[in-house]
PDB file of C-alpha atoms in Angstrom:
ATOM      1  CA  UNK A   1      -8.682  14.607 -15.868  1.00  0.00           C
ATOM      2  CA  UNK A   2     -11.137  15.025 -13.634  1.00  0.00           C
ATOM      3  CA  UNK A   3     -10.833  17.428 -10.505  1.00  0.00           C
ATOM      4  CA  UNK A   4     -10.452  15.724  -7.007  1.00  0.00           C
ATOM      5  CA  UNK A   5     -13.190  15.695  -4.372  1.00  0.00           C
ATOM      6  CA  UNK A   6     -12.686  18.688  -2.128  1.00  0.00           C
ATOM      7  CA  UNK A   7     -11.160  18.210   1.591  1.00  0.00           C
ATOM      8  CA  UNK A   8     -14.376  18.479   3.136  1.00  0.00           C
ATOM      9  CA  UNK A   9     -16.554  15.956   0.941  1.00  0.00           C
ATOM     10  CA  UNK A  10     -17.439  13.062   3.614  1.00  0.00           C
ATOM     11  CA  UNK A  11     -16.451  10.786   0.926  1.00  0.00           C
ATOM     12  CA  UNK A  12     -12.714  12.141   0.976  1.00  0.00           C
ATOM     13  CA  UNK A  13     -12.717  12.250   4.744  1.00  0.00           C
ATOM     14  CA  UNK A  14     -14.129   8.758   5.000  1.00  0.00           C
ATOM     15  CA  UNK A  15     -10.901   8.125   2.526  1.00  0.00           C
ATOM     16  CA  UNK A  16      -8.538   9.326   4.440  1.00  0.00           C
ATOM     17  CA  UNK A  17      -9.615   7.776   7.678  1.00  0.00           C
ATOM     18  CA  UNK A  18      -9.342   4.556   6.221  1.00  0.00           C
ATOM     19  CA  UNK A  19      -5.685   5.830   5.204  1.00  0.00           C
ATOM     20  CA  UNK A  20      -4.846   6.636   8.551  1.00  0.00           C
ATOM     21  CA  UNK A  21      -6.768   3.644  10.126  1.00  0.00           C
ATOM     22  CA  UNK A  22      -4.457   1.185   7.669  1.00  0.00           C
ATOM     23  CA  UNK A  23      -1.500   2.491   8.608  1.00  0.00           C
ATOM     24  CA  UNK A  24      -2.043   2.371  12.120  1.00  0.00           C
ATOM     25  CA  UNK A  25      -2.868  -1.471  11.751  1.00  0.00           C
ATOM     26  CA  UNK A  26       0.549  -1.967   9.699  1.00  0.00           C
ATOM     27  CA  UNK A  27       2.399   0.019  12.083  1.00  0.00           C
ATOM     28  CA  UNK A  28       0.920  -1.688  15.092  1.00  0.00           C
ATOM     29  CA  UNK A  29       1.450  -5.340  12.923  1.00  0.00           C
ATOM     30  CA  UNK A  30      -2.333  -6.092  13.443  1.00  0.00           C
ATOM     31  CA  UNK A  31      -2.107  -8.009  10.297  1.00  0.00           C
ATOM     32  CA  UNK A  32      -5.206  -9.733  10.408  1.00  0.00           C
ATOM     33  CA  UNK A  33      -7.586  -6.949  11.080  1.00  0.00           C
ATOM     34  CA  UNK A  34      -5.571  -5.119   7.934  1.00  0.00           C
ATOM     35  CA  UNK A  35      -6.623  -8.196   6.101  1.00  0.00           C
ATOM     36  CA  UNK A  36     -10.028  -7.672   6.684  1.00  0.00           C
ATOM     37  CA  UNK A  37     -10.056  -4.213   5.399  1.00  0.00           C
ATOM     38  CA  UNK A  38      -9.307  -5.740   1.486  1.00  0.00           C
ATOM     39  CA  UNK A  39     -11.773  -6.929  -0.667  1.00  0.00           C
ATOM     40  CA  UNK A  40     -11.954 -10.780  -1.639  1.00  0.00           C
ATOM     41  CA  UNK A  41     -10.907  -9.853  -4.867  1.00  0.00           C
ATOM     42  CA  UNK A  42      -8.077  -7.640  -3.990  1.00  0.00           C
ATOM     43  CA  UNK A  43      -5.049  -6.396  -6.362  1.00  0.00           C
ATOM     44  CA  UNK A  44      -2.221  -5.521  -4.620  1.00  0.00           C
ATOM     45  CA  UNK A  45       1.063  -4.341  -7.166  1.00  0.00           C
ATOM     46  CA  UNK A  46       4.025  -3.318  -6.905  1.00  0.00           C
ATOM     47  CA  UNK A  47       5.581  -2.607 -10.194  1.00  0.00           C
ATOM     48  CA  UNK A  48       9.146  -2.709 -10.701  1.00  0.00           C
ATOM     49  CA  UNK A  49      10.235   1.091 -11.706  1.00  0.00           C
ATOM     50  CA  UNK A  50      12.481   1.333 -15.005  1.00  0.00           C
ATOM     51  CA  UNK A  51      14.272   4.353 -15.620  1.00  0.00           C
ATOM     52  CA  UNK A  52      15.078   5.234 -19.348  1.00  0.00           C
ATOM     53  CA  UNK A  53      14.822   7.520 -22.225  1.00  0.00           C
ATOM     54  CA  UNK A  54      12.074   9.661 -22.722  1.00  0.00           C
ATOM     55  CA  UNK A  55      11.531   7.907 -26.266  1.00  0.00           C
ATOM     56  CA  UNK A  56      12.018   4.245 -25.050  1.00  0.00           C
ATOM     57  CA  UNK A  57       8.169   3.974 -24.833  1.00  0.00           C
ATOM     58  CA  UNK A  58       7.864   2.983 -21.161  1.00  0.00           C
ATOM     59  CA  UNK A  59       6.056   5.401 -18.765  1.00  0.00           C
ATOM     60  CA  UNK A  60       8.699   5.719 -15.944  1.00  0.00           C
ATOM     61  CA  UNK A  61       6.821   9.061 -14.504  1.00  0.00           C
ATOM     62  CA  UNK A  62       3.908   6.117 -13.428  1.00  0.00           C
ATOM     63  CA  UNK A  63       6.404   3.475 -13.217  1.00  0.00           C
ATOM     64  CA  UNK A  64       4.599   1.136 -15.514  1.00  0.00           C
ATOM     65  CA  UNK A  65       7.025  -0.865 -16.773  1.00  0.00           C
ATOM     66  CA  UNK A  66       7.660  -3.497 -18.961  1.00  0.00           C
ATOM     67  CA  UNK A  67       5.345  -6.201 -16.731  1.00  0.00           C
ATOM     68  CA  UNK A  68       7.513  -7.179 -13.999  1.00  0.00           C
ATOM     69  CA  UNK A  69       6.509  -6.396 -10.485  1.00  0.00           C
ATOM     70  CA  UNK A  70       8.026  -7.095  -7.049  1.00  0.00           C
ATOM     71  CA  UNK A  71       4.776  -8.146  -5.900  1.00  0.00           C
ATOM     72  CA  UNK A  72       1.211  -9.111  -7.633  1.00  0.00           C
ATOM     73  CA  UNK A  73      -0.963 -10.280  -5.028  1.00  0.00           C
ATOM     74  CA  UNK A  74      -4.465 -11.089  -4.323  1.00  0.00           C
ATOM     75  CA  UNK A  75      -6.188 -12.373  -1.209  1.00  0.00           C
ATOM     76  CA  UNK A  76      -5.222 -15.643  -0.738  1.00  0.00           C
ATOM     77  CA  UNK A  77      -1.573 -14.726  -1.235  1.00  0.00           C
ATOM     78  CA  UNK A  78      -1.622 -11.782   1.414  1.00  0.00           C
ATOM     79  CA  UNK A  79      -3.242 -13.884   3.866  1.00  0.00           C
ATOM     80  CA  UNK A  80      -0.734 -16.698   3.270  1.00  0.00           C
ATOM     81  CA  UNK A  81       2.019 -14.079   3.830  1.00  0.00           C
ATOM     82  CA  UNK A  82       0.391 -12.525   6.970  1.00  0.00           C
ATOM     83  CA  UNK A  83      -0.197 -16.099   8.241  1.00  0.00           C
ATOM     84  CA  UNK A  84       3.783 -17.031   7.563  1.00  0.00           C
ATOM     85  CA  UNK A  85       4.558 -14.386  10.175  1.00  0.00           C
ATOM     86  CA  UNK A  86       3.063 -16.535  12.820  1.00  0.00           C
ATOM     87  CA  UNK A  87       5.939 -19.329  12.098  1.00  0.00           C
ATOM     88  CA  UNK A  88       9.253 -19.657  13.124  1.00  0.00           C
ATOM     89  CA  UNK A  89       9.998 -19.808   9.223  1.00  0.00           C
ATOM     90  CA  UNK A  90       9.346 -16.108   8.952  1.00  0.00           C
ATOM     91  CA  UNK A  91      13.141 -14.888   9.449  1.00  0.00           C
ATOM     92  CA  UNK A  92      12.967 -11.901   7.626  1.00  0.00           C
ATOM     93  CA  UNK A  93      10.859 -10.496  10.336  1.00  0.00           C
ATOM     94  CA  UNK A  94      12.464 -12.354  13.285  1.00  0.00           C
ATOM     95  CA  UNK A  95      12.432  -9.794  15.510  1.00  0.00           C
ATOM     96  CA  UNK A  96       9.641  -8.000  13.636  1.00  0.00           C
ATOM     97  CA  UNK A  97      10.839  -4.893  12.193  1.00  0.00           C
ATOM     98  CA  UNK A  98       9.712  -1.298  13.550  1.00  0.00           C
ATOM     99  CA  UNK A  99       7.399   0.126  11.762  1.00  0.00           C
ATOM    100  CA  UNK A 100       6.052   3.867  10.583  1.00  0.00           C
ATOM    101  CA  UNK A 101       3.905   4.629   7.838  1.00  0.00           C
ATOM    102  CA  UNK A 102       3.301   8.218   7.050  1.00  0.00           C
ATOM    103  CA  UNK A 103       0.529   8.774   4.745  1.00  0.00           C
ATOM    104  CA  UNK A 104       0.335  11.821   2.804  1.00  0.00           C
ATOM    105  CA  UNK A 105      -1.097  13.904  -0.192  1.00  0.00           C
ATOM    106  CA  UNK A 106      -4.109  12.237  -0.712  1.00  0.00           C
ATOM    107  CA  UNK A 107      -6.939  12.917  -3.413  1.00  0.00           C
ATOM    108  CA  UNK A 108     -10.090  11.410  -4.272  1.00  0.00           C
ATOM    109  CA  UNK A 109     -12.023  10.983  -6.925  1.00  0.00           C
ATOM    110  CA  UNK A 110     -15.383   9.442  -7.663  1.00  0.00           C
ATOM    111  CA  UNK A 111     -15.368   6.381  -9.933  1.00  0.00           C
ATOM    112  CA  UNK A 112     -18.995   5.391  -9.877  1.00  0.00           C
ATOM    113  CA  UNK A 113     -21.736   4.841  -6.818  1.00  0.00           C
ATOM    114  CA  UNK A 114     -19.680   2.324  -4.939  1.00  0.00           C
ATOM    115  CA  UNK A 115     -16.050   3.015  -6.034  1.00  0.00           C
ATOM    116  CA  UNK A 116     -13.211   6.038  -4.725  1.00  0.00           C
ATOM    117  CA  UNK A 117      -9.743   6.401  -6.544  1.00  0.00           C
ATOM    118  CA  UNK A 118      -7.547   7.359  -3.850  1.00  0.00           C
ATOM    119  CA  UNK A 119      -4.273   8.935  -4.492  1.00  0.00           C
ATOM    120  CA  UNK A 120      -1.516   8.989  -1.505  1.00  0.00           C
ATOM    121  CA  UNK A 121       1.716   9.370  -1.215  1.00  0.00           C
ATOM    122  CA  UNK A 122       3.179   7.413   1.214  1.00  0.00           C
ATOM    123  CA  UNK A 123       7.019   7.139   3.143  1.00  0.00           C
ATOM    124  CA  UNK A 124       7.858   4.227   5.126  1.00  0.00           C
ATOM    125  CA  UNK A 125      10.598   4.436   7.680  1.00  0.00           C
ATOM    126  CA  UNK A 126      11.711   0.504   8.810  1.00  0.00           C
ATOM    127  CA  UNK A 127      13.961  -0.156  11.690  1.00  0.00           C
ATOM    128  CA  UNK A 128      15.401  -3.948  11.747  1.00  0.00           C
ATOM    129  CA  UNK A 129      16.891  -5.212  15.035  1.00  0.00           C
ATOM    130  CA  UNK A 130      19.330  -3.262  16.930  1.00  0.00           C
ATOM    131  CA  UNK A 131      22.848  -2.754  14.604  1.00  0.00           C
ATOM    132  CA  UNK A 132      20.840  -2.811  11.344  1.00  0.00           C
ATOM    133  CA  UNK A 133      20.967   0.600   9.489  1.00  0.00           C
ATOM    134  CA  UNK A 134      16.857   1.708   9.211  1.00  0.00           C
ATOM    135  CA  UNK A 135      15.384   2.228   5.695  1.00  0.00           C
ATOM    136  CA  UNK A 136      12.897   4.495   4.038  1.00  0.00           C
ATOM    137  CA  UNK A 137      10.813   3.735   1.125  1.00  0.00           C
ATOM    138  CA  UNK A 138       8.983   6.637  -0.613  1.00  0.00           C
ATOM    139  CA  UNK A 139       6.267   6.079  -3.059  1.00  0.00           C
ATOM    140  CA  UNK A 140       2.717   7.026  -4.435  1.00  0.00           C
ATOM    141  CA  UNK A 141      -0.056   4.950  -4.296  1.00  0.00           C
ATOM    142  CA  UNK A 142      -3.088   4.450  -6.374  1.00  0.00           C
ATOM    143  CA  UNK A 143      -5.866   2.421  -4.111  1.00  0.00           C
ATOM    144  CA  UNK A 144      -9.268   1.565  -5.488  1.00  0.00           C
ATOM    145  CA  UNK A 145     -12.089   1.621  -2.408  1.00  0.00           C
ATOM    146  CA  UNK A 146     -14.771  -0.465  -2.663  1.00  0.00           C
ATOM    147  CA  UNK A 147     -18.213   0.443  -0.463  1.00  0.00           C
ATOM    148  CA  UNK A 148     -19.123  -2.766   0.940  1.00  0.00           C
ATOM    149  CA  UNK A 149     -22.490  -1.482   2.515  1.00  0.00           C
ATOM    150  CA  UNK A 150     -21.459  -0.729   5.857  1.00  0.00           C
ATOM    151  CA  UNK A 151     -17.445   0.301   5.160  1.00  0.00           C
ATOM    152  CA  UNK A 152     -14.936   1.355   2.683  1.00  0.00           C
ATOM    153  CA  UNK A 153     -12.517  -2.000   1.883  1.00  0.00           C
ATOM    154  CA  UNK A 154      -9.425  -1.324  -0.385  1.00  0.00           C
ATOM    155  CA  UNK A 155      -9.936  -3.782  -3.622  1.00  0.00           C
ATOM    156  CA  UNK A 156      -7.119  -2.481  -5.847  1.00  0.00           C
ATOM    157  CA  UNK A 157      -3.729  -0.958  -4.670  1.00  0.00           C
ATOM    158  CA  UNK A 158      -0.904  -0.154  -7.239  1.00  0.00           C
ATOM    159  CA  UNK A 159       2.659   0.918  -5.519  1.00  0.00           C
ATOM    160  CA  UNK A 160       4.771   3.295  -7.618  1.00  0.00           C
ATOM    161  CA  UNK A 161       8.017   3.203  -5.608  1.00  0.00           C
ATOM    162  CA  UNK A 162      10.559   6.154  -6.020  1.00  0.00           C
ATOM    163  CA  UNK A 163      13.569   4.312  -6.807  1.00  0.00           C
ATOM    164  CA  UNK A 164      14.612   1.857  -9.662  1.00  0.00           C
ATOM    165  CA  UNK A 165      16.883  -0.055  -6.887  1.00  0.00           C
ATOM    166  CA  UNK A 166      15.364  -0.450  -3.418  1.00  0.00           C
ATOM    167  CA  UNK A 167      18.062  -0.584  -0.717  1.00  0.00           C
ATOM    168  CA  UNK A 168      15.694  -2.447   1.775  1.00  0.00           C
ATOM    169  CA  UNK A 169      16.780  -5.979   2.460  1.00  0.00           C
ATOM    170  CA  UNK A 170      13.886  -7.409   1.896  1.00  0.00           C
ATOM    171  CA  UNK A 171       9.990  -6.646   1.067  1.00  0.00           C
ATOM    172  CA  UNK A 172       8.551  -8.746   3.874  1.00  0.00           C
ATOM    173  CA  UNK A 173       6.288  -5.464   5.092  1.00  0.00           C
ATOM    174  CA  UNK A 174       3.224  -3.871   3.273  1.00  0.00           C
ATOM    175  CA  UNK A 175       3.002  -0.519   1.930  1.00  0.00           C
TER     176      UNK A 175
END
């Protein structure tokens, strides 16, 4: 494996920032300016996590399961999903939920001249309404950055969630 830019490498710190910057856009629900920090050809995955036997043959450290995800999105999709918020057809986030994305543990590593591996961990705390009970969702992320010439833009992200069974209601937010 190879080692992980150090903290102080521009390349990391221009990482992280755009960590930090994303998060404030999702917790702020500035959905279209996040949508304008992905790629056109954007992967965004969240596999489903399996938990079995060490000899089953399925990576559950990773989470790479058996194929089935709870989302596999690309660009058009994420923009149709950001654009359903804006309709009164968007229930599961009528009133929009609160927010916080804490961003955490990240590495970086150099793929080529215009590609970063970014690895985060990531805990999101959502509040729904004012008698729902709030949820948390912990995970580790693998994001692929993209240097478009002027900016980093995210152009893969893969979402290994903690738990086999989420107990959020629904996955109407981004992670």
């Amino acid at each position: 494996m190879r080692n992980p830019l150090p903290f102080n490498d521009i390349r990391h710190l221009q990482a992280h920032q755009f960590l930090v910057d994303e998060a404030y856009l999702l917790d702020a629900q500035e959905y279209g300016a996040w949508l304008d920090t992905l790629t056109d050809d954007v992967h965004y995955v969240m596999p489903v996590r399996v938990t079995t036997a060490r000899g089953a043959g399925l990576d559950t450290s990773s989470g790479r399961g058996p194929g089935m995800a709870h989302f596999d999105e690309d660009k058009y999709s994420l923009t149709q999903r950001v654009a359903r918020f804006a309709t009164e057809h968007a229930w599961t986030e009528d009133p929009p939920s609160r927010l916080r994305h804490f961003i955490t543990n990240v590495r970086t590593f150099v793929e080529d001249d215009e590609h970063l591996r970014v690895e985060s961990a990531e805990l999101l705390f959502r509040s729904r309404g004012d008698v729902n009970e709030s949820a948390l969702v912990s995970c580790g992320r693998e994001d692929l950055l993209r240097w478009n010439g002027s900016c980093w833009k995210l152009a893969r992200r893969t979402i290994f969630v903690d738990e086999s069974v989420l107990r959020m209601q629904n996955l109407a937010v981004f992670l």
